[in-house]
Coordinates of N, CA, C and O in Angstrom, one line a residue:
Chain A
M111 N -15.4 114.7 62.6 CA -16.5 115.9 62.3 C -15.9 115.8 60.3 O -14.7 115.4 60.2
F112 N -16.1 116.6 59.5 CA -15.5 116.7 58.3 C -16.6 117.8 57.4 O -17.1 118.4 58.2
L113 N -15.7 118.2 56.4 CA -15.8 118.7 55.7 C -17.2 119.1 54.2 O -17.3 117.5 54.4
A114 N -18.1 119.6 54.0 CA -18.9 119.4 53.2 C -19.5 121.4 52.6 O -18.8 121.9 53.1
R115 N -20.3 121.0 51.6 CA -20.7 121.8 51.4 C -21.8 121.9 51.1 O -23.1 120.8 50.9
V116 N -22.6 122.9 51.7 CA -24.2 123.1 52.3 C -24.7 123.6 50.5 O -24.5 123.7 49.7
T117 N -25.8 122.6 50.2 CA -26.9 122.0 48.8 C -28.2 122.7 49.2 O -28.5 122.8 48.2
G118 N -28.7 122.6 50.0 CA -29.9 122.7 49.7 C -30.5 122.7 51.5 O -29.7 123.1 52.3
R119 N -32.0 122.7 51.4 CA -32.6 123.4 53.0 C -34.3 122.2 52.9 O -34.8 122.0 51.4
V120 N -33.8 122.4 54.2 CA -35.1 121.3 54.3 C -36.2 121.8 55.2 O -35.7 122.5 56.4
V121 N -38.0 121.9 54.9 CA -38.7 121.7 55.7 C -39.2 121.3 56.2 O -39.7 120.2 55.5
A122 N -39.3 121.1 57.8 CA -39.5 119.9 58.7 C -40.9 120.8 59.2 O -40.1 121.1 60.8
S123 N -42.1 121.0 59.7 CA -42.8 121.9 60.8 C -43.3 120.4 62.1 O -43.0 121.1 62.5
T124 N -43.4 119.4 61.6 CA -43.2 118.3 62.5 C -41.7 118.1 63.3 O -41.2 117.8 62.5
L125 N -41.9 118.5 64.6 CA -40.6 117.9 64.8 C -40.5 117.5 66.1 O -41.0 118.3 66.8
Y126 N -39.9 117.0 66.8 CA -39.1 116.6 67.9 C -39.3 117.6 68.7 O -38.5 118.6 68.5
E127 N -40.1 117.8 69.5 CA -40.1 118.7 70.6 C -38.4 119.1 71.3 O -37.8 118.6 71.2
G128 N -38.8 120.7 71.0 CA -37.4 121.2 71.0 C -36.6 121.3 69.9 O -35.0 122.3 70.8
M129 N -36.4 121.1 69.1 CA -35.8 121.8 68.1 C -36.7 122.5 67.1 O -35.9 122.7 66.0
Q130 N -37.4 122.4 67.4 CA -38.3 123.8 66.7 C -37.3 125.5 66.3 O -36.6 125.6 67.2
G131 N -37.0 125.7 64.8 CA -36.7 126.9 64.9 C -35.2 126.4 65.0 O -34.3 127.9 64.1
I132 N -34.6 124.8 64.3 CA -33.9 124.8 64.3 C -33.9 124.6 62.6 O -34.2 123.9 62.4
A133 N -32.6 125.1 61.8 CA -32.6 125.3 60.3 C -32.4 124.0 60.3 O -31.2 123.1 60.7
L134 N -32.7 123.2 58.6 CA -31.9 121.5 58.6 C -31.5 121.9 57.4 O -32.4 122.8 56.4
Q135 N -30.1 122.0 56.6 CA -29.9 122.1 55.8 C -29.4 120.6 55.0 O -28.9 119.3 55.5
W136 N -29.0 120.2 54.1 CA -28.6 119.3 52.9 C -26.9 119.2 52.7 O -27.4 120.9 52.3
V137 N -26.7 118.7 53.0 CA -24.8 119.2 52.9 C -24.4 118.0 52.5 O -24.7 116.7 52.9
Q138 N -23.5 117.8 52.0 CA -23.0 117.2 50.6 C -21.4 116.9 51.1 O -20.2 118.0 51.0
P139 N -20.6 115.5 51.9 CA -19.9 115.7 52.7 C -18.9 115.4 51.2 O -19.0 115.1 50.5
L140 N -17.4 116.0 51.7 CA -16.2 116.4 50.9 C -15.3 115.3 51.7 O -15.0 115.4 52.4
D141 N -14.0 115.4 50.8 CA -12.9 114.4 51.2 C -11.9 115.0 51.5 O -12.7 116.3 51.2
D142 N -11.0 114.7 51.8 CA -9.6 115.5 52.1 C -9.1 116.3 51.0 O -8.1 116.5 51.3
R143 N -9.5 116.3 50.0 CA -9.4 116.8 48.1 C -10.7 117.8 47.9 O -10.2 118.4 47.0
G144 N -11.5 118.0 49.0 CA -11.8 118.4 48.3 C -13.1 118.0 47.3 O -14.5 118.8 47.1
Q145 N -13.6 116.6 47.5 CA -14.1 116.3 46.1 C -15.6 115.4 47.2 O -15.1 114.6 48.4
P146 N -16.9 115.2 46.0 CA -17.6 114.9 46.7 C -17.7 113.4 47.1 O -16.8 112.7 46.0
E147 N -17.7 113.0 48.7 CA -17.5 111.8 49.2 C -19.1 111.2 50.0 O -19.2 111.7 50.6
G148 N -19.7 110.7 49.0 CA -20.6 109.2 50.0 C -22.0 110.5 49.7 O -22.0 111.6 49.1
A149 N -23.4 109.8 50.4 CA -24.7 110.2 50.6 C -24.6 111.4 51.2 O -24.3 112.4 52.1
Q150 N -25.5 112.4 50.5 CA -26.0 114.1 51.2 C -26.9 113.8 52.4 O -27.1 112.8 52.4
K151 N -26.4 114.5 53.8 CA -27.1 114.2 54.8 C -27.9 115.3 56.0 O -27.5 116.3 54.3
V152 N -29.0 115.2 55.5 CA -29.5 116.5 56.3 C -28.3 116.9 57.9 O -28.9 116.7 58.9
A153 N -28.5 118.5 58.1 CA -27.7 118.5 59.4 C -28.7 119.6 60.0 O -29.3 120.8 59.2
C154 N -28.5 120.0 61.2 CA -28.9 121.0 61.8 C -27.8 122.6 61.7 O -26.9 121.7 61.5
A155 N -28.5 123.1 61.2 CA -27.2 124.4 61.2 C -27.2 125.4 62.5 O -28.4 125.9 62.9
A156 N -25.7 125.1 62.9 CA -26.2 126.0 64.4 C -25.4 127.4 64.2 O -25.5 128.2 64.2
I157 N -24.8 127.6 62.8 CA -24.4 128.4 62.2 C -25.4 129.5 60.8 O -26.3 128.4 60.7
E158 N -25.5 130.6 60.3 CA -26.5 130.7 59.5 C -25.7 130.6 57.8 O -25.5 131.9 57.4
S159 N -25.7 129.3 58.0 CA -24.9 129.0 56.7 C -26.3 128.3 55.7 O -27.6 128.7 55.4
G160 N -25.8 128.5 54.5 CA -26.8 128.5 53.3 C -26.0 127.5 52.4 O -24.8 127.3 51.6
P161 N -27.3 128.0 50.7 CA -26.4 126.8 49.8 C -25.0 127.4 49.0 O -25.1 128.6 49.4
G162 N -24.4 126.4 48.9 CA -22.9 126.9 48.5 C -22.1 127.3 49.1 O -21.1 127.2 48.9
D163 N -22.1 127.4 50.7 CA -21.0 127.7 51.8 C -20.6 125.6 52.0 O -20.9 124.7 51.9
L164 N -19.3 126.2 52.2 CA -18.6 125.1 52.6 C -18.3 125.1 54.5 O -17.8 126.7 54.8
V165 N -18.3 124.3 54.7 CA -18.8 124.1 56.1 C -18.2 122.5 57.0 O -17.3 121.7 56.1
E166 N -18.1 123.2 58.6 CA -17.6 121.9 58.5 C -19.0 120.9 59.7 O -19.3 121.5 60.7
V167 N -18.9 119.5 59.9 CA -20.1 118.8 60.1 C -19.9 118.3 61.1 O -19.0 117.8 60.8
V168 N -20.1 118.3 62.2 CA -20.4 117.7 63.4 C -21.3 116.6 63.6 O -22.4 116.5 63.1
D169 N -21.0 114.7 64.0 CA -21.9 113.6 63.6 C -22.1 113.2 64.6 O -21.1 113.2 65.8
G170 N -22.9 112.5 65.4 CA -23.1 111.6 66.4 C -23.9 112.4 67.4 O -24.6 113.4 67.1
R171 N -23.9 111.9 68.1 CA -24.5 112.2 69.2 C -23.9 114.0 69.8 O -25.0 114.8 70.1
E172 N -23.0 114.0 69.2 CA -22.7 115.9 69.8 C -23.1 116.8 69.2 O -23.1 117.9 68.8
A173 N -23.6 116.0 68.0 CA -24.9 117.4 67.1 C -25.7 117.9 68.3 O -25.8 119.5 67.8
A174 N -26.0 117.4 68.6 CA -26.7 118.3 69.7 C -26.1 119.4 70.8 O -26.2 120.1 70.9
V175 N -25.1 118.7 71.0 CA -24.1 119.1 71.6 C -24.2 120.9 70.6 O -24.1 122.0 71.8
A176 N -23.9 120.5 69.9 CA -22.9 122.1 68.9 C -24.1 122.7 68.6 O -25.0 124.3 68.4
L177 N -26.0 122.7 69.4 CA -26.7 123.2 69.3 C -26.9 124.4 70.6 O -26.7 124.3 71.6
P178 N -27.7 125.6 70.3 CA -27.3 126.7 71.3 C -28.2 126.2 72.4 O -29.5 125.4 72.5
G179 N -28.3 125.8 73.3 CA -28.9 125.8 74.9 C -28.7 124.1 75.2 O -29.4 123.7 76.0
E180 N -27.8 123.3 73.9 CA -27.6 122.0 73.8 C -29.2 121.3 74.8 O -28.9 120.2 75.7
P181 N -29.3 121.3 73.7 CA -31.0 120.3 74.1 C -31.0 119.5 73.9 O -30.1 118.8 73.3
F182 N -32.0 118.3 74.7 CA -31.8 117.1 74.5 C -32.9 117.1 73.2 O -34.0 116.4 73.6
V183 N -31.9 116.4 71.9 CA -32.9 116.4 70.8 C -32.5 114.8 69.7 O -31.1 115.4 70.4
P184 N -32.5 114.8 69.4 CA -31.8 113.5 68.5 C -31.9 114.0 67.2 O -32.0 113.7 65.9
V185 N -30.7 114.7 67.0 CA -30.0 114.9 65.9 C -28.4 114.3 66.0 O -27.5 113.8 67.1
D186 N -28.4 114.3 64.6 CA -27.2 113.6 64.7 C -26.4 114.0 63.3 O -25.1 113.0 62.7
H187 N -26.2 115.2 63.3 CA -25.1 115.7 62.4 C -25.8 117.4 63.0 O -26.8 117.7 62.4
T188 N -24.4 118.0 62.7 CA -24.9 119.7 62.8 C -23.9 120.2 62.2 O -22.4 119.6 62.2
I189 N -24.1 121.7 61.1 CA -23.0 122.1 60.7 C -23.2 123.1 61.8 O -23.7 124.2 62.7
V190 N -21.0 123.3 62.8 CA -20.7 123.9 63.3 C -19.8 125.3 62.8 O -19.7 126.0 63.9
G191 N -19.4 125.0 61.7 CA -18.5 126.3 61.5 C -18.7 127.0 59.7 O -18.7 125.7 59.1
Y192 N -17.9 127.9 59.4 CA -17.6 127.9 58.1 C -16.6 127.7 57.8 O -15.2 127.8 58.9
V193 N -15.3 127.3 56.8 CA -14.3 127.5 56.7 C -14.3 128.6 55.8 O -14.7 128.6 54.9
T194 N -12.7 128.7 56.4 CA -12.7 129.7 55.7 C -11.2 130.7 55.2 O -11.4 129.3 53.6
Q195 N -10.3 128.7 55.5 CA -9.3 128.3 54.7 C -9.6 126.2 54.9 O -9.8 126.4 56.5
A196 N -9.3 126.1 54.1 CA -9.1 124.4 54.3 C -7.6 124.3 53.3 O -7.5 124.2 52.3
V197 N -6.6 123.7 54.0 CA -5.6 123.1 53.6 C -5.4 121.4 53.1 O -5.1 121.5 55.1
A198 N -4.8 120.7 52.7 CA -5.0 119.3 52.8 C -3.8 119.1 51.5 O -4.5 119.4 50.4
H199 N -2.6 117.8 52.2 CA -2.1 117.7 50.8 C -1.6 118.6 49.9 O -1.9 119.2 48.3
G200 N -1.8 119.9 50.2 CA -1.0 121.0 49.8 C -2.2 121.7 48.7 O -1.9 122.7 48.2
V201 N -3.4 121.3 48.8 CA -4.4 122.2 48.1 C -5.2 123.2 49.0 O -5.7 122.2 49.8
D202 N -5.7 123.6 48.4 CA -6.6 125.2 49.4 C -8.3 124.0 48.4 O -8.7 124.5 47.6
L203 N -8.8 123.3 50.0 CA -9.8 123.8 49.9 C -11.3 124.3 49.7 O -11.9 123.5 48.9
A204 N -11.2 124.9 50.2 CA -12.1 126.4 49.9 C -11.8 126.7 48.4 O -12.0 127.9 48.2
V205 N -12.6 126.0 47.6 CA -12.0 126.2 46.2 C -14.4 126.4 46.3 O -14.8 125.6 46.2
E206 N -14.8 127.9 44.7 CA -15.2 127.5 44.9 C -16.4 126.7 44.0 O -16.0 126.4 43.1
A207 N -17.3 126.0 44.7 CA -18.1 124.8 43.6 C -19.6 125.3 43.3 O -20.1 125.7 43.8
D208 N -19.5 124.4 42.1 CA -21.0 124.4 42.0 C -21.5 123.7 43.3 O -21.9 122.7 43.4
P209 N -22.8 124.2 43.7 CA -23.2 123.7 45.1 C -24.6 122.7 44.4 O -24.7 121.8 45.2
S210 N -25.0 123.0 43.8 CA -25.5 121.3 43.2 C -25.8 120.2 43.0 O -24.4 120.0 43.0
Chain I
M157 N -28.7 114.3 59.7 CA -30.1 112.9 60.2 C -30.4 112.5 58.2 O -29.5 113.1 57.5
L158 N -30.7 111.5 57.9 CA -31.2 110.7 56.7 C -32.7 111.1 56.7 O -33.6 111.3 57.5
I159 N -32.7 110.7 55.1 CA -34.5 111.4 54.9 C -35.3 110.1 54.5 O -34.2 109.4 53.9
A160 N -36.4 109.9 54.8 CA -36.9 108.4 54.3 C -38.4 108.5 54.4 O -39.0 108.9 54.9
K161 N -38.9 107.3 53.7 CA -40.6 107.3 53.2 C -40.6 106.2 54.1 O -40.2 105.0 54.1
V162 N -41.7 106.3 54.7 CA -42.1 104.8 55.5 C -43.5 104.3 55.2 O -44.2 105.0 54.3
V163 N -42.4 103.3 55.0 CA -43.2 101.9 53.6 C -44.0 101.0 54.5 O -44.7 100.6 53.9
G164 N -44.2 101.1 55.8 CA -44.4 100.2 56.8 C -44.4 100.0 58.2 O -44.1 101.1 58.3
S165 N -45.1 99.2 58.5 CA -44.2 99.1 60.6 C -44.7 97.7 60.8 O -44.7 96.8 59.8
V166 N -44.2 97.4 61.8 CA -43.2 96.1 62.9 C -43.8 96.0 64.2 O -43.8 97.0 64.9
V167 N -44.9 95.2 64.0 CA -45.4 94.8 65.4 C -44.5 93.9 66.1 O -44.7 92.0 65.1
S168 N -44.5 93.8 67.3 CA -43.0 92.7 68.1 C -43.8 92.4 69.2 O -43.4 93.5 70.3
T169 N -44.9 91.2 69.3 CA -45.1 91.5 71.0 C -44.3 90.1 72.2 O -44.3 91.2 73.4
Q170 N -43.5 90.2 71.6 CA -42.5 89.5 72.5 C -41.2 90.5 72.0 O -40.9 90.5 70.8
K171 N -41.0 91.3 72.8 CA -39.6 92.3 72.5 C -39.4 93.0 74.0 O -39.5 92.6 74.5
D172 N -38.0 93.4 73.9 CA -37.3 93.8 75.1 C -38.3 94.8 75.5 O -39.4 95.6 75.2
E173 N -38.6 94.4 76.9 CA -39.7 95.0 77.6 C -39.2 96.5 77.4 O -40.4 97.3 78.1
K174 N -37.8 97.3 77.2 CA -37.5 98.6 77.7 C -38.7 99.2 76.3 O -38.6 100.4 76.0
L175 N -38.9 98.5 75.5 CA -38.9 99.2 74.0 C -41.2 98.9 74.0 O -40.9 99.0 72.8
Q176 N -41.6 98.6 75.1 CA -42.9 98.1 75.0 C -44.0 99.1 74.4 O -44.6 98.7 73.5
N177 N -43.7 100.4 74.8 CA -44.4 101.4 74.3 C -44.2 102.1 72.6 O -44.6 103.5 73.0
A178 N -43.2 101.6 72.3 CA -42.4 102.1 71.7 C -42.8 100.9 70.1 O -42.7 100.3 69.8
K179 N -42.9 102.6 68.7 CA -44.2 101.5 67.8 C -43.2 101.7 66.7 O -41.8 102.7 66.0
F180 N -42.5 100.8 66.1 CA -41.5 100.6 65.2 C -41.8 100.3 63.1 O -43.1 99.9 63.5
L181 N -41.5 101.9 62.6 CA -42.1 101.7 61.3 C -40.9 101.4 60.6 O -39.3 101.9 61.1
V182 N -41.4 100.9 59.5 CA -40.4 100.5 58.6 C -40.5 101.3 57.4 O -41.0 102.3 56.6
C183 N -39.2 102.4 56.8 CA -38.9 103.3 56.2 C -37.4 103.7 55.6 O -36.2 102.9 55.2
Q184 N -38.0 104.2 54.3 CA -37.7 103.1 53.3 C -36.0 104.7 52.7 O -37.3 105.7 52.1
V185 N -34.7 104.5 52.8 CA -34.4 105.8 52.6 C -34.3 106.7 51.2 O -34.0 105.6 50.4
H186 N -34.2 107.7 51.5 CA -34.4 108.5 50.2 C -33.5 109.2 49.8 O -32.8 109.9 51.4
D187 N -32.2 109.4 48.4 CA -31.7 110.4 48.8 C -31.8 112.1 48.1 O -33.4 112.6 48.1
H188 N -30.9 112.6 48.3 CA -31.1 114.1 48.3 C -32.0 114.5 46.2 O -33.0 115.1 47.0
N189 N -32.1 113.7 45.9 CA -33.0 113.7 44.8 C -34.3 113.0 44.9 O -34.9 113.0 43.9
N190 N -35.2 112.7 46.3 CA -35.6 112.3 46.2 C -36.4 110.6 45.5 O -36.8 110.3 45.4
Q191 N -34.7 109.6 45.6 CA -34.9 108.7 44.8 C -35.0 108.0 45.7 O -33.9 107.9 46.8
P192 N -36.1 106.8 45.8 CA -35.4 105.9 46.6 C -33.9 105.2 46.7 O -33.7 104.3 45.2
K193 N -34.0 104.7 48.2 CA -32.1 103.7 47.9 C -32.4 102.4 48.2 O -34.1 102.1 49.1
D194 N -31.8 101.7 48.1 CA -32.1 99.8 48.5 C -31.8 100.1 49.9 O -29.9 99.3 50.6
Q195 N -31.8 100.5 50.7 CA -31.5 100.5 52.1 C -32.9 101.2 53.3 O -33.5 102.3 52.8
Y196 N -32.8 100.3 53.9 CA -34.2 100.8 54.8 C -33.3 100.8 56.3 O -32.5 100.3 56.7
V197 N -34.8 100.9 56.8 CA -34.1 101.4 58.5 C -35.4 101.0 59.1 O -36.4 101.9 59.0
I198 N -35.8 100.4 60.7 CA -36.3 100.3 61.6 C -35.9 101.5 62.4 O -35.5 101.0 63.3
A199 N -37.0 102.1 62.8 CA -36.8 103.5 63.5 C -38.2 103.4 64.7 O -39.0 103.1 64.2
V200 N -37.9 104.0 65.5 CA -38.9 104.5 66.7 C -39.8 105.4 66.3 O -38.4 107.0 65.9
D201 N -40.8 105.7 66.0 CA -41.4 107.1 66.3 C -41.4 107.7 66.6 O -42.5 107.3 68.3
S202 N -41.5 109.1 66.9 CA -41.4 109.9 68.6 C -42.5 111.3 67.9 O -41.7 112.1 68.6
V203 N -43.2 111.0 66.5 CA -43.4 112.4 66.4 C -44.6 112.1 65.4 O -45.6 113.0 65.5
G204 N -45.2 111.2 65.5 CA -46.5 110.2 65.2 C -46.8 110.6 63.8 O -47.5 110.8 63.0
A205 N -45.7 110.0 63.2 CA -45.5 109.5 61.7 C -46.2 108.1 61.5 O -46.3 107.6 61.8
G206 N -46.0 108.4 60.0 CA -47.6 107.1 59.6 C -47.3 106.8 58.2 O -46.2 107.8 57.4
E207 N -47.6 105.4 57.7 CA -47.0 105.4 56.1 C -47.6 106.3 55.0 O -48.4 107.4 55.2
G208 N -46.4 106.3 54.3 CA -46.2 107.3 53.3 C -45.6 108.6 54.0 O -45.6 109.4 52.8
D209 N -45.8 108.9 54.9 CA -44.8 110.3 55.2 C -43.7 110.4 55.2 O -43.4 108.9 54.9
M210 N -42.8 111.4 54.7 CA -41.5 111.5 54.5 C -40.9 111.8 55.7 O -41.5 113.9 55.9
V211 N -39.7 110.9 56.1 CA -39.9 111.3 57.6 C -38.0 111.9 57.5 O -37.6 111.7 56.9
L212 N -38.0 112.5 58.8 CA -36.4 112.7 59.0 C -36.0 111.8 60.2 O -36.5 111.4 61.0
T213 N -34.9 110.7 60.0 CA -34.6 110.1 61.0 C -33.1 110.2 61.7 O -32.7 110.7 60.9
A214 N -32.8 109.8 62.8 CA -31.8 109.9 63.5 C -31.0 108.3 64.1 O -31.4 108.1 64.4
A215 N -29.8 108.7 64.1 CA -29.2 107.1 64.6 C -28.5 107.9 65.4 O -27.5 108.2 65.7
G216 N -27.6 105.6 65.5 CA -26.6 106.1 66.5 C -27.3 106.2 68.0 O -28.3 106.8 68.2
S217 N -26.2 107.0 69.0 CA -26.6 107.4 70.3 C -27.9 108.0 70.1 O -28.4 109.3 71.4
S218 N -27.6 109.2 69.0 CA -27.9 110.3 68.9 C -29.9 109.7 69.4 O -30.9 110.7 69.5
A219 N -30.1 108.8 68.8 CA -31.4 108.1 69.0 C -32.1 108.3 70.2 O -33.0 108.0 70.2
R220 N -31.1 108.1 71.1 CA -32.0 107.6 72.8 C -31.8 108.9 73.0 O -32.3 109.6 74.9
Q221 N -31.8 110.5 72.2 CA -32.1 111.9 72.5 C -33.5 111.8 72.8 O -33.9 113.1 72.4
T222 N -34.5 110.9 73.7 CA -35.6 111.6 73.4 C -36.4 111.1 74.7 O -35.4 110.2 75.5
T223 N -37.6 111.8 74.7 CA -37.8 110.8 76.7 C -38.0 109.3 76.1 O -38.2 108.9 77.4
L224 N -38.7 109.1 75.3 CA -39.5 108.4 74.5 C -38.2 106.9 74.5 O -38.6 105.9 75.5
T225 N -37.1 106.7 74.2 CA -35.8 106.0 73.5 C -35.0 106.1 74.6 O -33.7 105.8 74.9
K226 N -34.9 107.1 75.3 CA -33.7 107.7 76.7 C -33.4 106.6 77.5 O -34.0 105.5 77.7
D227 N -32.4 106.1 77.3 CA -31.6 104.1 78.2 C -32.6 103.5 77.4 O -32.6 101.8 78.5
K228 N -33.2 103.6 76.4 CA -33.3 102.1 75.8 C -32.8 101.9 74.7 O -31.7 102.0 74.1
P229 N -32.7 100.8 74.1 CA -31.7 100.0 73.1 C -32.1 99.7 71.7 O -33.0 99.2 70.9
C230 N -32.3 101.2 71.2 CA -32.8 101.7 69.5 C -31.3 103.0 69.2 O -30.6 103.8 70.1
D231 N -31.5 102.6 68.7 CA -30.5 103.0 67.6 C -30.5 104.0 66.3 O -30.3 104.5 65.5
A232 N -32.4 103.9 66.5 CA -32.5 104.8 65.4 C -34.1 105.4 65.4 O -34.9 104.9 66.0
V233 N -34.4 106.8 65.6 CA -35.6 107.9 65.8 C -35.8 107.9 64.5 O -35.3 108.8 64.3
I234 N -37.5 108.6 64.5 CA -38.2 109.1 63.1 C -38.4 110.4 64.3 O -38.5 110.7 64.8
M235 N -37.5 111.8 63.8 CA -37.8 112.9 64.6 C -38.3 113.8 63.8 O -37.8 115.2 64.5
G236 N -38.9 113.8 62.9 CA -39.0 115.0 61.7 C -40.1 114.5 60.8 O -39.9 113.7 60.3
I237 N -40.9 115.2 60.6 CA -42.0 115.2 58.6 C -41.7 116.2 58.1 O -42.1 117.0 59.0
V238 N -41.3 115.6 57.5 CA -40.9 116.3 56.3 C -42.1 117.4 55.1 O -42.9 116.6 55.2
D239 N -41.9 118.4 55.3 CA -43.1 119.4 54.2 C -42.3 119.1 53.0 O -42.6 119.3 51.8
S240 N -40.6 119.8 53.1 CA -40.2 120.1 51.6 C -39.0 119.8 51.8 O -38.5 120.4 53.0
W241 N -38.4 120.2 50.0 CA -36.8 121.0 50.6 C -36.4 120.6 49.1 O -37.4 121.1 48.1
D242 N -35.5 121.8 49.7 CA -35.0 122.3 48.0 C -33.8 122.0 47.9 O -32.8 122.2 48.9
L243 N -32.8 121.7 47.1 CA -31.4 122.1 46.2 C -31.2 123.4 45.8 O -31.7 123.9 44.2
G244 N -30.3 124.1 46.0 CA -29.8 125.6 45.3 C -30.9 126.8 44.8 O -30.7 126.7 43.5
G245 N -32.5 126.6 46.2 CA -33.3 127.0 45.0 C -34.3 126.5 44.2 O -35.1 126.6 44.0
A246 N -33.7 124.9 44.4 CA -35.4 124.5 43.1 C -35.3 123.3 43.7 O -35.0 122.6 44.8
N247 N -37.1 123.2 44.0 CA -37.9 122.3 44.7 C -37.6 120.6 44.4 O -37.4 121.0 42.7
V248 N -36.9 120.4 45.4 CA -37.2 118.6 45.2 C -38.3 118.0 45.7 O -39.4 117.0 44.9
Y249 N -38.9 118.4 46.5 CA -40.2 117.2 47.7 C -41.3 118.7 47.5 O -40.4 119.1 48.7
E250 N -42.0 118.4 47.6 CA -43.7 119.1 48.2 C -44.4 117.9 48.5 O -45.0 117.0 47.6
K251 N -44.8 118.0 50.2 CA -45.7 117.2 50.8 C -47.4 117.0 49.3 O -47.3 116.0 49.4
W252 N -47.9 118.0 49.4 CA -49.1 118.2 49.5 C -48.6 117.8 47.5 O -49.6 117.6 47.1
N253 N -47.6 117.5 46.9 CA -47.6 117.3 45.5 C -47.0 115.8 45.9 O -47.6 115.5 44.2
D254 N -46.6 115.1 46.1 CA -46.0 113.9 46.4 C -47.6 112.8 46.5 O -48.4 113.0 47.3

């Protein structure tokens, strides 16, 4: 899993069957100091997250397990939680940042 | 998932027989600002995508979670066709304007 900032939303009306109704959002992965690291990815949102939220993302095959009903669908990133507090190296990473 | 533009296709008459009815599309990865990256992937199509479509691709063992690719030697699948996206409310890509 990794920390990420939700930055945007994707609309895709043609999706693999079983994925209808799943929100798709852009996430910017963050390093353990809360700084953007690596390319942004598109993740399914298993929670009501939106741009600006600091979240946890699970990747790999388990991303589908995180979705309601554990559907058999080809997804490799899912937002599974909001970060209330994240402290690493003595720094609180849950600092408000510009989502763009 | 990654977003990519379908830029071509691959026909392979001799390939692993488990992949016989799979259509391979060449997809160039685009970043969140819709800039093409120097990165491409050959992905199995599972939603009827075609050249020019902006698609969503899943990689790794997640790619085998479709009826088409289950238990097949496949690590990338196209599982969505993108209509639009925005970043912080600002539209970045719209299929109808592409």
